[in-house]
């Protein structure tokens, strides 16, 4: 295995990235990472780790925190300081000493504010039955606003006058949407005070931090959400405003003259949280989900059978991966697998990969998936071996339960 590791989810999220990162950061893996590097997403992440009797669902802190590994939030992360402070308190209650002391944040990272969150929730509720499946955490509003306006960043938190002007403009922009919506936010001056405290409590860094950490040891890059929700490769419009595939992580490593091993994480079945196409969905698949439920904006947590067509597509979107992580091997059997789709365009074993940033193509895939009828086969008992053969990619780690102790590396991983 390469010195640095990039962890991505090959589905719609919730495949076990957090558990994978936690194991990579534990003594059992023998990697000894210097940091977990977050390279996309924001406070909507929900990576549950169960280790040594402690359970935490990570949002902005890296999932190596219970193992004592520091976190770097890069410029590609949307930072929500109020939620971050609450997460630090929860980690401290679990016995993590000085969680904020384990954190470094790139000053160029955009701020997600209560103004963005209120606007996100108002907009999603107004969509009614046409909801996109948003988490209601302000991610899309943060990214969209920054495309057209000067937007507040983490570095601005240490400059109250500049931050006040940016927040005032932000509030004015969203006033027409929020008026009469029932969604509100704290006064701008109160936000400025909270963000000034945040800037004093965390280490704000710049370009040189990644190289500094890499000199200390290997880096584990932790992705958020799933490749099938990628802003440019997911099934538009039911996507996240974030580049989920490993493009950002590879670019960050290239910037310090390095490369990384990419691990693609999947369950033994498919899941989806929120609206959007889901060809193998099976409401009768009543598998236990202690850490996933109905969200007020996303809607219900959905389950379906394994889907080789979507897995092949995810691997192609990633430009290939070096190894697979297969989780949830402990779920009850039998399970099925979709080996192909019957569609109006014929039988498909693969989805066509269009040009990058072509949302019209992605919307056509959404239409195609809604019309697809899976061709089924029974999922063999040796699921890792089956996936290795079908996807031509080695399985390097498996999980047969929620706890860190349930991770099992393959002999090839140990040798690497």
Coordinates of C-alpha atoms in Angstrom, one line a residue:
X1 CA 0.0 0.0 0.0
X2 CA 1.2 3.5 -0.8
X3 CA 2.4 5.7 2.1
X4 CA -0.7 7.9 1.8
X5 CA -4.3 6.6 1.5
X6 CA -7.4 8.1 0.0
X7 CA -10.8 6.8 1.2
X8 CA -13.9 7.2 -1.0
X9 CA -17.4 5.9 -0.8
X10 CA -18.5 4.1 -4.0
X11 CA -22.2 4.5 -3.3
X12 CA -24.6 7.2 -2.1
X13 CA -22.9 7.5 1.2
X14 CA -23.1 5.6 4.5
X15 CA -20.9 2.7 3.2
X16 CA -18.5 2.8 6.2
X17 CA -15.8 5.5 5.4
X18 CA -15.6 6.5 9.0
X19 CA -15.0 3.0 10.3
X20 CA -12.4 2.5 7.5
X21 CA -10.5 5.7 8.4
X22 CA -10.7 4.8 12.1
X23 CA -9.1 1.4 11.5
X24 CA -6.4 2.9 9.3
X25 CA -5.5 5.3 12.2
X26 CA -5.5 2.5 14.8
X27 CA -2.4 0.6 15.9
X28 CA -3.8 -2.5 14.2
X29 CA -3.2 -1.0 10.7
X30 CA 0.4 -0.2 11.4
X31 CA 0.2 2.9 9.3
X32 CA 1.0 5.5 12.0
X33 CA -0.7 8.5 10.1
X34 CA 0.3 12.0 10.9
X35 CA -3.2 13.4 10.1
X36 CA -6.6 12.7 8.6
X37 CA -7.1 15.2 5.8
X38 CA -10.7 16.1 4.8
X39 CA -10.9 17.0 1.2
X40 CA -14.6 17.7 0.5
X41 CA -18.0 18.2 2.1
X42 CA -18.9 19.9 5.3
X43 CA -21.0 19.6 8.4
X44 CA -23.5 17.3 6.7
X45 CA -21.1 14.3 6.9
X46 CA -22.1 11.5 9.3
X47 CA -19.3 9.0 9.7
X48 CA -20.0 6.7 12.6
X49 CA -17.1 5.1 14.5
X50 CA -17.5 2.4 17.2
X51 CA -14.2 1.7 19.0
X52 CA -13.4 0.4 22.4
X53 CA -16.9 1.1 23.9
X54 CA -17.0 4.6 22.4
X55 CA -19.3 5.7 19.6
X56 CA -19.2 9.0 17.8
X57 CA -20.7 10.2 14.5
X58 CA -18.1 12.4 12.9
X59 CA -19.2 15.4 10.9
X60 CA -16.2 17.8 10.6
X61 CA -13.5 16.2 12.7
X62 CA -11.6 13.4 11.0
X63 CA -12.7 9.9 11.9
X64 CA -9.2 9.1 13.3
X65 CA -9.9 11.4 16.3
X66 CA -10.7 8.6 18.7
X67 CA -7.4 7.1 17.8
X68 CA -5.7 10.4 18.7
X69 CA -4.9 11.4 15.1
X70 CA -5.1 15.1 14.2
X71 CA -7.4 16.5 11.5
X72 CA -6.7 19.0 8.7
X73 CA -9.7 20.6 7.1
X74 CA -8.5 21.7 3.6
X75 CA -9.7 24.6 1.5
X76 CA -12.2 22.2 -0.2
X77 CA -14.1 21.7 3.1
X78 CA -17.1 23.9 4.0
X79 CA -16.5 24.8 7.7
X80 CA -19.4 25.3 10.1
X81 CA -17.9 26.7 13.3
X82 CA -20.9 26.4 15.5
X83 CA -21.5 22.7 14.7
X84 CA -17.7 22.2 15.0
X85 CA -17.7 23.6 18.6
X86 CA -20.6 21.3 19.5
X87 CA -18.7 18.3 18.0
X88 CA -15.6 19.2 20.0
X89 CA -17.7 19.2 23.2
X90 CA -19.1 15.8 22.3
X91 CA -15.6 14.4 21.7
X92 CA -14.3 15.8 25.0
X93 CA -17.2 14.1 26.8
X94 CA -16.0 10.8 25.2
X95 CA -12.5 11.4 26.8
X96 CA -10.7 13.0 23.9
X97 CA -8.4 15.6 25.5
X98 CA -8.5 19.0 23.9
X99 CA -10.3 18.1 20.6
X100 CA -9.8 21.6 19.1
X101 CA -6.1 21.2 19.7
X102 CA -6.1 18.3 17.2
X103 CA -7.6 20.5 14.5
X104 CA -6.0 22.7 11.8
X105 CA -8.2 24.6 9.3
X106 CA -7.2 26.1 6.0
X107 CA -8.0 29.8 6.1
X108 CA -9.3 29.7 2.5
X109 CA -12.1 27.3 3.5
X110 CA -15.6 28.7 3.0
X111 CA -17.8 29.3 6.1
X112 CA -21.2 27.8 6.3
X113 CA -23.3 30.1 8.5
X114 CA -26.7 29.9 10.1
X115 CA -27.8 32.2 7.2
X116 CA -26.9 29.5 4.7
X117 CA -28.6 26.9 6.8
X118 CA -31.8 28.8 7.1
X119 CA -31.9 29.5 3.3
X120 CA -31.2 25.8 2.5
X121 CA -34.1 24.7 4.7
X122 CA -36.5 27.3 3.3
X123 CA -35.6 26.4 -0.3
X124 CA -35.8 22.7 0.2
X125 CA -39.2 22.9 2.0
X126 CA -40.5 25.1 -0.8
X127 CA -39.7 22.4 -3.3
X128 CA -42.4 20.2 -1.8
X129 CA -42.7 16.9 -3.6
X130 CA -39.8 17.9 -5.9
X131 CA -37.2 17.9 -3.1
X132 CA -33.6 17.2 -4.1
X133 CA -32.8 15.2 -0.9
X134 CA -30.8 17.9 0.9
X135 CA -29.4 17.4 4.4
X136 CA -30.6 20.9 5.3
X137 CA -27.1 21.8 6.5
X138 CA -26.5 24.8 4.1
X139 CA -23.9 23.1 1.9
X140 CA -25.4 23.9 -1.4
X141 CA -26.2 27.5 -0.4
X142 CA -22.6 28.0 0.8
X143 CA -21.1 26.8 -2.5
X144 CA -23.6 28.5 -4.8
X145 CA -23.4 31.9 -3.1
X146 CA -19.6 31.8 -3.3
X147 CA -19.7 31.3 -7.0
X148 CA -21.3 34.7 -7.5
X149 CA -20.4 36.8 -4.5
X150 CA -17.5 37.6 -2.1
X151 CA -18.1 34.9 0.6
X152 CA -16.9 34.6 4.2
X153 CA -14.0 32.3 4.8
X154 CA -12.3 30.9 7.9
X155 CA -9.5 33.5 7.6
X156 CA -12.2 36.3 7.8
X157 CA -13.1 35.1 11.3
X158 CA -10.1 36.9 12.7
X159 CA -11.1 40.2 11.1
X160 CA -14.4 41.3 12.6
X161 CA -15.0 44.4 10.4
X162 CA -14.5 42.5 7.2
X163 CA -16.5 39.5 8.4
X164 CA -19.4 41.8 9.5
X165 CA -19.6 43.4 6.0
X166 CA -19.6 40.0 4.4
X167 CA -22.3 38.6 6.7
X168 CA -24.4 41.7 6.3
X169 CA -24.3 41.3 2.5
X170 CA -25.1 37.6 2.8
X171 CA -28.1 38.3 5.0
X172 CA -29.4 40.9 2.6
X173 CA -29.1 38.5 -0.3
X174 CA -31.2 35.9 1.4
X175 CA -33.8 38.3 2.9
X176 CA -36.4 37.8 0.1
X177 CA -36.2 34.0 0.4
X178 CA -36.3 33.9 4.2
X179 CA -39.0 36.6 4.8
X180 CA -42.1 34.8 6.0
X181 CA -40.4 31.4 5.8
X182 CA -40.3 30.8 9.6
X183 CA -36.5 30.2 9.3
X184 CA -34.2 32.7 10.9
X185 CA -30.7 33.2 12.3
X186 CA -28.7 35.0 15.0
X187 CA -28.0 38.8 14.6
X188 CA -24.9 39.4 12.5
X189 CA -23.0 41.0 15.4
X190 CA -23.6 37.9 17.5
X191 CA -22.2 35.7 14.7
X192 CA -19.1 37.9 14.4
X193 CA -18.4 37.5 18.1
X194 CA -18.8 33.7 17.9
X195 CA -16.6 33.4 14.9
X196 CA -13.9 35.6 16.5
X197 CA -13.9 33.1 19.4
X198 CA -13.6 30.3 16.9
X199 CA -10.6 31.9 15.2
X200 CA -8.9 32.2 18.5
X201 CA -9.6 28.5 19.5
X202 CA -8.3 26.7 16.3
X203 CA -5.1 26.8 14.3
X204 CA -5.7 28.5 11.0
X205 CA -3.2 27.4 8.4
X206 CA -2.2 27.9 4.7
X207 CA -0.5 26.2 1.9
X208 CA 2.4 24.7 3.7
X209 CA 0.5 22.7 6.3
X210 CA -0.1 19.6 4.1
X211 CA 3.6 19.2 3.3
X212 CA 4.5 19.8 7.0
X213 CA 2.2 17.0 8.0
X214 CA 3.5 14.7 5.3
X215 CA 7.0 15.1 6.6
X216 CA 5.8 13.7 9.9
X217 CA 4.1 10.6 8.5
X218 CA 1.5 9.1 6.2
X219 CA -1.7 11.0 5.5
X220 CA -5.2 9.5 5.4
X221 CA -7.6 11.4 3.1
X222 CA -11.2 11.0 4.3
X223 CA -13.9 11.7 1.7
X224 CA -17.5 12.7 2.6
X225 CA -20.7 11.5 1.0
X226 CA -20.6 9.0 -1.9
X227 CA -19.3 9.1 -5.4
X228 CA -22.8 8.6 -6.8
X229 CA -23.7 12.0 -5.2
X230 CA -20.8 13.9 -6.8
X231 CA -21.6 17.4 -8.0
X232 CA -20.5 16.6 -11.5
X233 CA -20.8 12.8 -11.8
X234 CA -23.9 12.1 -9.6
X235 CA -27.4 11.8 -10.9
X236 CA -28.5 15.5 -11.2
X237 CA -30.2 17.2 -9.5
X238 CA -30.1 14.7 -6.6
X239 CA -26.5 15.5 -5.8
X240 CA -24.2 17.3 -3.3
X241 CA -22.4 20.6 -4.0
X242 CA -19.1 18.9 -3.5
X243 CA -16.5 16.9 -5.5
X244 CA -16.7 13.5 -3.9
X245 CA -14.5 11.5 -6.3
X246 CA -10.8 11.6 -5.4
X247 CA -9.8 14.4 -7.7
X248 CA -9.2 16.9 -4.9
X249 CA -7.2 14.5 -2.8
X250 CA -5.0 13.5 -5.7
X251 CA -4.4 17.2 -6.6
X252 CA -3.5 18.0 -3.0
X253 CA -1.0 15.2 -3.0
X254 CA 0.4 16.1 -6.4
X255 CA 1.0 19.6 -4.9
X256 CA 3.5 18.1 -2.5
X257 CA 5.0 15.7 -5.1
X258 CA 3.2 12.6 -3.7
X259 CA 0.6 10.1 -4.7
X260 CA -1.9 7.9 -2.7
X261 CA -3.5 4.5 -2.7
X262 CA -7.2 4.9 -3.3
X263 CA -9.6 2.7 -1.3
X264 CA -13.2 2.4 -2.6
X265 CA -15.7 1.5 0.2
X266 CA -18.9 -0.4 -0.4
X267 CA -21.5 -2.3 1.6
X268 CA -22.8 -5.7 0.7
X269 CA -26.0 -3.9 -0.3
X270 CA -26.9 -0.4 -1.4
X271 CA -28.3 2.4 0.6
X272 CA -29.5 5.9 -0.1
X273 CA -30.5 8.7 2.2
X274 CA -32.8 11.2 0.4
X275 CA -34.6 11.5 -2.9
X276 CA -33.2 10.3 -6.2
X277 CA -33.0 7.2 -8.5
X278 CA -32.3 3.9 -6.8
X279 CA -32.8 0.9 -9.2
X280 CA -32.3 -1.9 -6.7
X281 CA -34.4 -0.3 -3.8
X282 CA -36.3 -3.0 -1.9
X283 CA -38.6 -1.7 0.9
X284 CA -38.8 -5.3 2.1
X285 CA -35.1 -5.4 2.8
X286 CA -35.5 -4.8 6.6
X287 CA -31.8 -4.7 7.6
X288 CA -31.0 -3.0 10.9
X289 CA -29.7 0.5 10.8
X290 CA -28.9 1.8 14.3
X291 CA -27.1 4.9 13.1
X292 CA -29.4 5.9 10.2
X293 CA -33.0 7.0 10.2
X294 CA -35.4 9.5 8.6
X295 CA -34.0 13.0 8.3
X296 CA -36.3 16.1 8.4
X297 CA -35.1 17.3 5.0
X298 CA -33.6 14.2 3.4
X299 CA -36.5 11.9 4.2
X300 CA -36.3 8.2 4.9
X301 CA -33.1 6.0 4.8
X302 CA -33.6 3.6 1.9
X303 CA -32.2 0.1 1.3
X304 CA -31.6 -2.0 -1.8
X305 CA -29.6 -4.9 -3.1
X306 CA -26.0 -4.7 -4.4
X307 CA -25.7 -3.1 -7.8
X308 CA -22.8 -4.0 -10.1
X309 CA -23.8 -1.4 -12.7
X310 CA -23.5 1.4 -10.2
X311 CA -20.3 0.0 -8.7
X312 CA -18.7 -0.2 -12.2
X313 CA -19.8 3.4 -12.8
X314 CA -18.4 4.6 -9.5
X315 CA -15.0 3.0 -10.2
X316 CA -14.9 4.7 -13.6
X317 CA -15.8 8.0 -12.1
X318 CA -12.9 7.6 -9.7
X319 CA -10.5 6.8 -12.5
X320 CA -10.2 3.4 -10.9
X321 CA -9.2 2.5 -7.3
X322 CA -6.4 0.5 -6.0
X323 CA -8.4 -1.6 -3.6
X324 CA -11.9 -2.3 -2.2
X325 CA -13.2 -2.2 1.3
X326 CA -16.3 -4.4 1.8
X327 CA -18.4 -3.6 4.9
X328 CA -21.5 -5.2 6.4
X329 CA -20.5 -8.8 5.7
X330 CA -22.5 -9.7 8.9
X331 CA -25.9 -8.8 7.5
X332 CA -28.5 -11.6 7.1
X333 CA -28.6 -13.5 3.9
X334 CA -29.7 -14.2 1.2
X335 CA -29.0 -11.0 -0.7
X336 CA -29.4 -10.3 -4.4
X337 CA -27.2 -8.4 -6.9
X338 CA -28.1 -6.5 -10.0
X339 CA -25.8 -7.6 -12.8
X340 CA -27.3 -5.4 -15.5
X341 CA -30.3 -3.2 -16.3
X342 CA -33.1 -3.7 -18.8
X343 CA -33.8 -0.2 -20.2
X344 CA -35.6 1.4 -23.2
X345 CA -32.1 1.6 -24.7
X346 CA -31.4 -2.1 -24.3
X347 CA -29.6 -4.2 -21.7
X348 CA -26.9 -2.2 -20.0
X349 CA -24.0 -3.6 -18.0
X350 CA -22.4 -0.1 -17.7
X351 CA -23.6 3.5 -17.6
X352 CA -22.0 5.8 -20.2
X353 CA -19.5 8.2 -18.7
X354 CA -20.0 11.7 -20.2
X355 CA -17.7 14.7 -20.2
X356 CA -16.9 16.1 -16.8
X357 CA -19.1 19.0 -15.7
X358 CA -21.9 18.1 -18.2
X359 CA -25.0 18.3 -16.1
X360 CA -27.3 17.6 -19.1
X361 CA -25.6 14.2 -19.4
X362 CA -26.0 13.5 -15.7
X363 CA -29.7 14.4 -15.8
X364 CA -30.1 12.0 -18.7
X365 CA -28.6 9.3 -16.5
X366 CA -31.2 10.1 -13.8
X367 CA -34.0 9.6 -16.4
X368 CA -32.3 6.3 -17.5
X369 CA -32.0 5.0 -14.0
X370 CA -35.7 5.7 -13.2
X371 CA -36.7 3.5 -16.2
X372 CA -34.2 0.7 -15.4
X373 CA -35.3 -2.8 -14.4
X374 CA -32.5 -4.8 -12.7
X375 CA -31.4 -8.2 -14.0
X376 CA -31.0 -10.2 -10.8
X377 CA -28.6 -12.9 -9.6
X378 CA -28.2 -14.4 -6.1
X379 CA -25.2 -12.8 -4.3
X380 CA -22.7 -15.6 -3.6
X381 CA -21.6 -16.4 0.0
X382 CA -18.0 -15.2 -0.8
X383 CA -18.9 -11.6 -1.5
X384 CA -15.3 -10.2 -1.4
X385 CA -14.2 -12.9 -3.9
X386 CA -17.2 -12.2 -6.1
X387 CA -16.5 -8.4 -6.1
X388 CA -12.8 -8.9 -6.8
X389 CA -13.7 -11.0 -9.9
X390 CA -16.5 -8.8 -11.2
X391 CA -14.8 -5.5 -10.6
X392 CA -11.2 -6.7 -11.3
X393 CA -10.1 -4.9 -8.1
X394 CA -8.6 -6.6 -5.0
X395 CA -10.4 -6.4 -1.7
X396 CA -8.0 -5.1 0.9
X397 CA -10.2 -4.7 4.0
X398 CA -13.5 -6.2 5.2
X399 CA -15.9 -5.4 8.0
X400 CA -18.2 -7.9 9.6
X401 CA -19.6 -5.6 12.3
X402 CA -19.7 -2.0 13.5
X403 CA -16.6 -2.1 15.9
X404 CA -13.0 -1.3 15.0
X405 CA -12.2 -4.9 16.0
X406 CA -14.5 -6.2 13.2
X407 CA -12.2 -4.9 10.5
X408 CA -10.1 -7.6 8.8
X409 CA -7.2 -6.8 6.4
X410 CA -6.4 -9.2 3.7
X411 CA -2.9 -10.9 3.6
X412 CA -2.0 -8.6 0.7
X413 CA -2.7 -5.6 2.8
X414 CA -0.5 -6.9 5.6
X415 CA 2.3 -7.6 3.2
X416 CA 2.1 -4.1 1.7

